[in-house]
C-alpha positions as a Markdown table, in Angstrom:
| # | Residue | x | y | z |
|---|---|---|---|---|
| 1 | Met | -13.0 | 5.4 | 7.4 |
| 2 | Ala | -13.3 | 7.7 | 10.4 |
| 3 | Glu | -9.8 | 6.9 | 11.6 |
| 4 | Ile | -8.3 | 9.0 | 8.8 |
| 5 | Asp | -9.2 | 12.1 | 10.9 |
| 6 | Lys | -7.2 | 10.8 | 13.8 |
| 7 | Ile | -4.0 | 10.1 | 11.9 |
| 8 | Glu | -1.0 | 12.0 | 13.0 |
| 9 | Leu | 0.9 | 13.4 | 10.1 |
| 10 | Asp | 4.7 | 13.0 | 10.0 |
| 11 | Phe | 6.3 | 16.5 | 10.4 |
| 12 | Arg | 10.1 | 16.4 | 10.4 |
| 13 | Leu | 11.2 | 19.9 | 11.0 |
| 14 | Glu | 14.8 | 19.1 | 9.9 |
| 15 | Asp | 13.5 | 17.8 | 6.5 |
| 16 | Met | 11.0 | 20.7 | 5.8 |
| 17 | Lys | 11.2 | 22.4 | 2.5 |
| 18 | Asp | 9.6 | 25.8 | 1.6 |
| 19 | Trp | 6.9 | 24.2 | -0.5 |
| 20 | His | 5.7 | 22.0 | 2.4 |
| 21 | Gln | 4.0 | 25.0 | 3.9 |
| 22 | Thr | 1.7 | 25.2 | 0.8 |
| 23 | Val | 0.2 | 21.8 | 1.5 |
| 24 | Ala | -2.6 | 21.8 | 4.0 |
| 25 | Pro | -2.7 | 18.9 | 6.5 |
| 26 | Asp | -6.3 | 18.1 | 5.3 |
| 27 | Phe | -5.0 | 17.7 | 1.8 |
| 28 | Arg | -2.3 | 15.3 | 3.0 |
| 29 | Lys | -4.9 | 13.3 | 4.9 |
| 30 | Arg | -7.0 | 13.1 | 1.7 |
| 31 | Met | -3.9 | 11.7 | -0.2 |
| 32 | Ile | -3.6 | 9.1 | 2.6 |
| 33 | Lys | -7.3 | 8.2 | 2.1 |
| 34 | Asn | -6.7 | 7.9 | -1.7 |
| 35 | Leu | -3.8 | 5.6 | -1.0 |
| 36 | Val | -5.9 | 3.5 | 1.4 |
| 37 | Asp | -8.6 | 3.2 | -1.3 |
| 38 | Ala | -6.1 | 2.1 | -3.9 |
| 39 | Met | -4.6 | -0.5 | -1.6 |
| 40 | Ser | -7.9 | -1.9 | -0.4 |
| 41 | Ser | -8.6 | -5.3 | -1.7 |
| 42 | Ser | -11.2 | -8.1 | -1.4 |
| 43 | Val | -8.2 | -10.2 | -0.3 |
| 44 | Asn | -7.9 | -9.6 | 3.4 |
| 45 | Pro | -4.9 | -11.3 | 5.0 |
| 46 | Phe | -6.3 | -10.6 | 8.5 |
| 47 | Asn | -9.3 | -12.3 | 10.1 |
| 48 | Asp | -10.3 | -8.9 | 11.6 |
| 49 | Glu | -11.6 | -6.2 | 9.3 |
| 50 | Glu | -10.6 | -3.5 | 11.8 |
| 51 | Gln | -7.0 | -4.8 | 11.9 |
| 52 | Tyr | -6.9 | -4.8 | 8.1 |
| 53 | Asn | -8.1 | -1.2 | 7.9 |
| 54 | Lys | -5.6 | -0.1 | 10.5 |
| 55 | Ala | -2.7 | -1.8 | 8.7 |
| 56 | Leu | -3.8 | -0.1 | 5.4 |
| 57 | Leu | -4.0 | 3.3 | 7.1 |
| 58 | Ile | -0.5 | 2.9 | 8.7 |
| 59 | Asn | 1.0 | 1.8 | 5.4 |
| 60 | Ala | -0.6 | 4.6 | 3.5 |
| 61 | Gly | 0.6 | 7.1 | 6.1 |
| 62 | Ile | 4.2 | 5.8 | 5.7 |
| 63 | Ile | 4.0 | 6.0 | 1.9 |
| 64 | Glu | 2.6 | 9.5 | 1.9 |
| 65 | Ala | 5.3 | 10.7 | 4.3 |
| 66 | Glu | 8.0 | 9.2 | 2.2 |
| 67 | Lys | 6.7 | 11.0 | -0.9 |
| 68 | Phe | 6.1 | 14.2 | 1.0 |
| 69 | Tyr | 9.7 | 14.4 | 2.1 |
| 70 | Lys | 11.2 | 13.0 | -1.1 |
| 71 | Ala | 9.5 | 15.5 | -3.4 |
| 72 | Glu | 11.3 | 18.6 | -4.5 |
| 73 | Ser | 8.1 | 20.6 | -5.2 |
| 74 | Arg | 4.4 | 20.5 | -4.7 |
| 75 | Ala | 4.0 | 19.2 | -8.3 |
| 76 | Asp | 6.6 | 16.5 | -7.7 |
| 77 | Tyr | 4.6 | 15.5 | -4.5 |
| 78 | Tyr | 1.4 | 15.2 | -6.6 |
| 79 | His | 3.3 | 13.1 | -9.2 |
| 80 | Leu | 4.8 | 10.8 | -6.6 |
| 81 | Ile | 1.5 | 10.3 | -4.9 |
| 82 | Ala | -0.3 | 9.7 | -8.1 |
| 83 | Lys | 2.3 | 7.1 | -9.1 |
| 84 | Ser | 2.0 | 5.3 | -5.8 |
| 85 | Ile | -1.8 | 5.2 | -6.1 |
| 86 | Tyr | -1.5 | 3.8 | -9.6 |
| 87 | Glu | 1.1 | 1.2 | -8.6 |
| 88 | Ser | -0.9 | 0.2 | -5.5 |
| 89 | His | -4.1 | -0.2 | -7.6 |
| 90 | Gln | -2.2 | -2.3 | -10.2 |
| 91 | Ala | -0.7 | -4.5 | -7.5 |
| 92 | Val | -4.1 | -5.1 | -5.9 |
| 93 | Glu | -5.7 | -5.9 | -9.2 |
| 94 | Lys | -2.9 | -8.4 | -10.0 |
| 95 | Leu | -3.3 | -10.0 | -6.6 |
| 96 | Glu | -7.1 | -10.3 | -7.0 |
| 97 | Asn | -6.7 | -11.7 | -10.5 |
| 98 | Trp | -4.1 | -14.2 | -9.2 |
| 99 | Gln | -6.3 | -15.3 | -6.3 |
| 100 | Ser | -9.4 | -15.8 | -8.5 |
| 101 | Ser | -7.4 | -17.6 | -11.2 |
| 102 | Pro | -8.6 | -21.2 | -12.0 |
| 103 | Glu | -4.9 | -22.0 | -12.5 |
| 104 | Leu | -4.1 | -21.4 | -8.9 |
| 105 | Pro | -5.3 | -24.7 | -7.5 |
| 106 | Arg | -3.6 | -26.6 | -10.3 |
| 107 | Gln | -0.4 | -24.7 | -9.7 |
| 108 | Phe | -0.6 | -25.5 | -6.0 |
| 109 | Asp | -1.2 | -29.2 | -6.6 |
| 110 | Thr | 1.7 | -29.3 | -9.1 |
| 111 | Ala | 4.0 | -27.6 | -6.5 |
| 112 | Leu | 2.8 | -30.0 | -3.8 |
| 113 | Asn | 3.4 | -33.1 | -6.0 |
| 114 | Leu | 6.9 | -31.9 | -6.9 |
| 115 | Ala | 7.7 | -31.4 | -3.2 |
| 116 | Glu | 6.4 | -34.9 | -2.4 |
| 117 | Asp | 8.4 | -36.4 | -5.3 |
| 118 | Glu | 11.6 | -34.8 | -4.0 |
| 119 | Ser | 11.0 | -36.0 | -0.5 |
| 120 | Ser | 10.4 | -39.6 | -1.6 |
| 121 | Glu | 13.6 | -39.5 | -3.7 |
| 122 | Asp | 15.5 | -38.3 | -0.6 |
| 123 | Ser | 14.2 | -41.3 | 1.5 |
| 124 | Asp | 15.3 | -43.9 | -1.2 |
């Protein structure tokens, strides 16, 4: 993903802490790339792969900036980023398992039948 090099990092001077100076911009970009990798899924809600990758990159940048300014130390930053990567990976895994579940079509049919039953009762 070449676009990672073009990303503008969020620098809020009013929120800067002393430890922020110890984190190189390239390291922050690498953390954004790790977040993108964790959030990437075979389930693509967009028709366009480029649009999907751009959305992932934007969301990862937002998450990284939130953790960067929330953290009280460099170690805390690492911990918050690692936790976000883990949670993103878990969410993607859950989504992919749900999408590939053989129960999904049956659940959808059941929900559809319930909706049809309710609408026929309303018209009686």
